[in-house]
Coordinates of C-alpha atoms in Angstrom, one line a residue:
M1 CA 222.7 132.4 -74.9
V2 CA 222.7 131.4 -78.4
L3 CA 219.4 131.7 -78.6
N4 CA 219.7 135.8 -77.8
K5 CA 222.2 136.4 -80.3
D6 CA 221.4 137.3 -83.8
P7 CA 220.5 134.3 -85.8
K8 CA 223.1 134.6 -88.5
R9 CA 225.6 135.0 -85.7
A10 CA 224.2 132.3 -83.6
A11 CA 224.5 129.6 -86.7
L12 CA 228.3 130.5 -87.1
S13 CA 229.3 130.6 -83.5
I14 CA 227.5 127.2 -82.8
A15 CA 230.1 124.8 -85.1
R16 CA 232.1 125.9 -81.8
H17 CA 230.2 123.9 -79.2
V18 CA 229.5 120.4 -80.7
E19 CA 232.6 119.2 -79.1
F20 CA 231.6 120.3 -75.9
F21 CA 228.3 118.1 -75.9
V22 CA 230.1 115.3 -78.1
R23 CA 233.0 114.7 -75.0
L24 CA 229.4 115.0 -73.3
S25 CA 228.6 112.3 -74.6
A26 CA 231.3 110.1 -74.0
L27 CA 230.0 110.5 -70.0
K28 CA 227.6 108.0 -72.0
D29 CA 225.3 106.8 -69.0
L30 CA 226.8 109.0 -65.7
P31 CA 225.0 111.9 -64.2
W32 CA 225.5 115.0 -65.9
E33 CA 226.6 115.9 -62.7
P34 CA 230.2 118.8 -61.7
D35 CA 232.3 116.1 -60.4
H36 CA 231.2 114.0 -63.6
L37 CA 232.0 116.8 -65.3
L38 CA 235.1 118.4 -63.5
K39 CA 236.8 114.9 -64.1
H40 CA 235.9 114.9 -67.8
F41 CA 237.4 117.8 -68.7
G42 CA 238.9 120.0 -65.8
T43 CA 238.5 123.0 -64.7
A44 CA 240.3 124.9 -67.3
E45 CA 239.3 123.4 -70.0
L46 CA 235.3 123.8 -68.8
R47 CA 236.8 127.3 -69.0
K48 CA 237.1 127.5 -73.0
F49 CA 233.2 126.4 -72.9
E50 CA 232.1 129.7 -71.3
L51 CA 228.7 129.1 -73.4
P52 CA 228.0 125.5 -72.8
V53 CA 228.4 125.7 -69.3
R54 CA 226.1 128.1 -69.4
W55 CA 223.3 126.7 -70.3
L56 CA 223.9 123.6 -68.2
R57 CA 223.5 126.6 -65.0
E58 CA 220.9 128.4 -66.6
C59 CA 218.9 125.7 -68.2
R60 CA 219.4 122.1 -65.9
G61 CA 220.1 124.1 -62.7
L62 CA 223.2 122.6 -62.6
A63 CA 226.4 124.5 -61.3
I64 CA 229.8 124.7 -60.0
T65 CA 231.2 126.4 -56.9
A66 CA 234.4 127.7 -56.7
G67 CA 234.6 124.6 -53.8
Q68 CA 234.5 122.0 -56.4
K69 CA 236.6 123.9 -59.3
L70 CA 239.2 124.3 -55.9
E71 CA 239.5 120.4 -55.3
D72 CA 239.3 119.2 -58.7
A73 CA 242.7 121.5 -59.2
E74 CA 244.3 120.0 -56.1
R75 CA 243.6 116.5 -57.0
R76 CA 245.1 117.4 -60.4
R77 CA 248.4 119.3 -58.9
L78 CA 248.5 116.0 -56.8
Q79 CA 248.2 113.2 -59.6
A80 CA 250.6 116.1 -61.3
Q81 CA 253.6 115.4 -58.6
L82 CA 253.2 111.8 -59.5
D83 CA 254.0 112.0 -62.6
S84 CA 256.2 114.6 -62.7
V85 CA 258.5 111.3 -61.5
T86 CA 260.2 109.4 -65.0
R87 CA 258.0 105.5 -64.4
S88 CA 261.0 103.3 -66.1
S89 CA 262.7 105.0 -62.6
P90 CA 263.1 102.5 -58.9
A91 CA 261.4 105.4 -57.5
Y92 CA 258.3 105.5 -58.7
P93 CA 256.2 102.4 -57.7
V94 CA 257.7 103.0 -54.2
L95 CA 255.7 106.8 -55.0
E96 CA 252.8 105.9 -56.3
A97 CA 252.2 102.9 -53.8
F98 CA 252.5 106.1 -51.2
H99 CA 250.4 108.4 -53.5
A100 CA 247.6 105.4 -53.2
R101 CA 247.5 106.3 -49.6
L102 CA 247.6 109.1 -49.7
C103 CA 244.3 108.9 -51.7
T104 CA 242.8 106.0 -49.1
R105 CA 242.9 108.4 -46.2
R106 CA 241.2 111.7 -48.4
D107 CA 238.9 109.1 -49.4
S108 CA 238.1 107.5 -45.9
G109 CA 238.0 111.9 -44.3
E110 CA 241.4 111.6 -42.6
M111 CA 242.9 114.0 -44.9
T112 CA 241.9 117.2 -47.4
T113 CA 243.0 117.1 -51.0
R114 CA 246.0 119.3 -50.1
S115 CA 247.0 118.0 -47.1
A116 CA 248.0 114.4 -49.7
R117 CA 249.4 117.1 -51.4
M118 CA 251.1 118.6 -49.0
S119 CA 252.5 115.6 -48.4
L120 CA 253.7 114.1 -51.7
R121 CA 255.2 117.3 -52.7
P122 CA 258.6 116.3 -49.8
A123 CA 258.0 113.1 -50.8
V124 CA 258.5 113.0 -54.5
D125 CA 262.1 115.7 -53.5
F126 CA 263.0 113.0 -50.6
M127 CA 263.2 110.3 -53.6
R128 CA 264.9 112.3 -56.1
V129 CA 268.3 112.4 -53.7
N130 CA 268.6 108.7 -53.9
P131 CA 267.0 107.9 -56.9
S132 CA 268.0 104.1 -56.3
G133 CA 264.4 104.3 -54.9
R134 CA 265.9 103.1 -51.7
P135 CA 266.9 105.9 -49.2
S136 CA 269.4 105.7 -46.6
Q137 CA 269.3 106.9 -42.6
R138 CA 272.1 109.5 -44.3
D139 CA 269.5 110.3 -47.1
L140 CA 267.1 111.2 -44.8
E141 CA 268.9 113.7 -42.2
Q142 CA 271.0 114.6 -45.7
Y143 CA 267.5 116.1 -46.6
L144 CA 266.6 117.6 -43.9
S145 CA 269.2 119.8 -43.6
G146 CA 268.6 121.4 -47.0
A147 CA 264.7 121.9 -45.1
P148 CA 264.2 121.8 -42.4
G149 CA 260.5 123.3 -42.8
Q150 CA 259.4 119.5 -44.4
R151 CA 259.7 117.7 -41.7
A152 CA 256.4 117.7 -40.6
C153 CA 254.7 116.6 -43.9
L154 CA 257.8 113.7 -44.6
S155 CA 257.2 112.1 -41.4
L156 CA 254.4 110.3 -43.4
F157 CA 256.1 109.3 -46.5
V158 CA 259.2 108.3 -43.8
R159 CA 257.0 106.3 -41.8
H160 CA 255.2 104.8 -45.1
L161 CA 258.8 103.9 -46.1
R162 CA 259.3 101.8 -43.3
E163 CA 256.2 100.1 -42.5
V164 CA 255.7 99.3 -46.3
E165 CA 258.6 99.1 -48.2
G166 CA 260.3 97.9 -45.2
V167 CA 263.4 101.1 -45.6
D168 CA 264.8 101.2 -42.3
L169 CA 264.7 105.0 -41.6
E170 CA 264.1 107.2 -38.5
M171 CA 263.0 111.0 -38.8
P172 CA 266.2 112.3 -36.7
G173 CA 265.7 112.6 -33.5
R174 CA 265.4 117.1 -32.3
R175 CA 268.1 118.4 -30.3
V176 CA 267.5 118.8 -27.1
A177 CA 270.0 121.1 -24.8
K178 CA 271.0 120.4 -21.1
A179 CA 270.3 123.7 -20.0
P180 CA 268.0 126.1 -23.1
A181 CA 268.9 128.8 -23.9
P182 CA 266.9 131.8 -22.2
R183 CA 265.5 132.8 -25.2
R184 CA 264.0 129.2 -25.6
I185 CA 263.3 129.3 -22.4
R186 CA 261.3 132.8 -22.9
T187 CA 259.3 131.5 -25.8
E188 CA 258.0 128.8 -23.4
Q189 CA 256.5 131.0 -20.8
D190 CA 255.5 133.8 -23.2
L191 CA 253.1 130.4 -25.2
R192 CA 252.0 129.3 -22.2
E193 CA 250.8 131.8 -20.8
L194 CA 249.2 133.0 -24.3
L195 CA 247.8 129.6 -23.9
A196 CA 246.4 130.6 -20.1
L197 CA 244.4 133.4 -21.3
P198 CA 241.0 132.9 -20.1
E199 CA 239.4 134.8 -23.0
R200 CA 241.4 134.4 -26.0
P201 CA 242.1 138.3 -27.8
V202 CA 241.6 138.4 -31.1
D203 CA 245.2 138.8 -32.1
F204 CA 245.9 135.4 -30.6
E205 CA 245.9 133.4 -33.7
Q206 CA 248.7 135.5 -34.9
R207 CA 251.0 135.7 -31.2
W208 CA 250.5 131.7 -31.2
L209 CA 251.4 131.8 -35.4
L210 CA 255.0 133.9 -34.5
L211 CA 255.2 131.8 -31.3
A212 CA 255.0 128.8 -32.8
L213 CA 257.0 129.0 -35.3
V214 CA 260.5 129.8 -33.1
H215 CA 259.9 127.7 -30.6
F216 CA 259.1 124.5 -32.7
H217 CA 260.8 125.1 -35.9
R218 CA 263.7 126.9 -33.9
M219 CA 263.3 130.9 -36.2
S220 CA 263.9 134.3 -34.5
K221 CA 261.4 136.3 -34.4
R222 CA 261.9 138.4 -36.9
D223 CA 262.1 135.4 -39.4
A224 CA 259.6 134.2 -38.2
K225 CA 258.0 137.8 -38.8
K226 CA 259.3 137.6 -42.2
L227 CA 257.4 134.1 -43.3
L228 CA 254.1 135.0 -41.9
K229 CA 254.3 138.3 -43.7
E230 CA 255.7 137.0 -46.5
G231 CA 253.9 133.7 -46.9
Q232 CA 250.3 132.0 -46.7
V233 CA 248.2 130.0 -43.3
V234 CA 246.6 127.4 -43.9
Q235 CA 244.2 125.7 -42.0
E236 CA 244.2 122.0 -41.5
K237 CA 242.5 119.6 -39.3
A238 CA 245.2 118.9 -37.4
G239 CA 246.7 122.9 -36.6
Y240 CA 248.2 124.7 -39.3
L241 CA 250.6 124.9 -42.6
V242 CA 252.3 128.1 -43.1
Q243 CA 253.9 127.4 -46.9
L244 CA 256.3 130.2 -48.5
G245 CA 257.8 128.7 -51.8
A246 CA 258.7 125.2 -51.9
S247 CA 259.1 125.1 -47.6
H248 CA 256.3 124.2 -45.2
Y249 CA 256.5 124.8 -41.9
A250 CA 253.5 122.6 -39.8
I251 CA 252.3 124.1 -36.7
P252 CA 250.0 122.2 -34.2
D253 CA 246.8 123.3 -32.3
P254 CA 247.5 125.7 -29.5
T255 CA 245.9 123.4 -26.7
P256 CA 247.2 124.0 -23.2
G257 CA 248.1 120.7 -22.6
L258 CA 250.6 120.6 -26.3
L259 CA 253.8 122.3 -24.0
H260 CA 254.3 118.9 -21.5
Q261 CA 253.4 116.4 -24.9
Q262 CA 256.0 117.6 -26.3
R263 CA 258.4 118.0 -23.4
T264 CA 257.2 114.7 -22.3
N265 CA 258.1 112.9 -26.1

């Protein structure tokens, strides 16, 4: 704390922190609370003002948790994705409306900020395929052929385009072989046996992720193992998201009736 320093050093250093309190005064009648500080400054800016923030924590009891900092960072990344689109482009108002829809769902508790960001990222990339703002079915199929792992994340945007923008789009149907390959039959059987276990073993989650990548995303076991080793697995409300670079692979929660639902859909 400044007061614990040498008086001369304190006098020289205190001027550096005046900016923080001048900017803090812009909050006016808003209480000095973590959410307001993060929205006003951002995590990166607050790091510049380490000493005043420490003073707020020690003398005012205002502590910003790691979770709050992470949420602020995710919100700023979400906004940055929208800001990466040129405002004069025909795609911008479409993506802006989708961004607002995602934020509404997040604020109502239907999805996390991270899930919203994961949905907006492929939407931005997809709209770059056709800058007109009115993508075609062919554009959608072309995009998914190069980014198959984005299928689940993009589905919400495709529905938004259809329902709100009036764009005639449908997610391409998955190819169903008349006679499933033996490997696929074995994988499905392995999944059924895993889901039927009376008690879940310690390695249940790892086995589920591996088999689900093979089954739902048509991967080889070798590629699935490599993805799980090199990628990042995030648990969401409706399942898991496996991320590696710009690719994301959605995996549903392991529920006993899941495979039956997949068959009937």
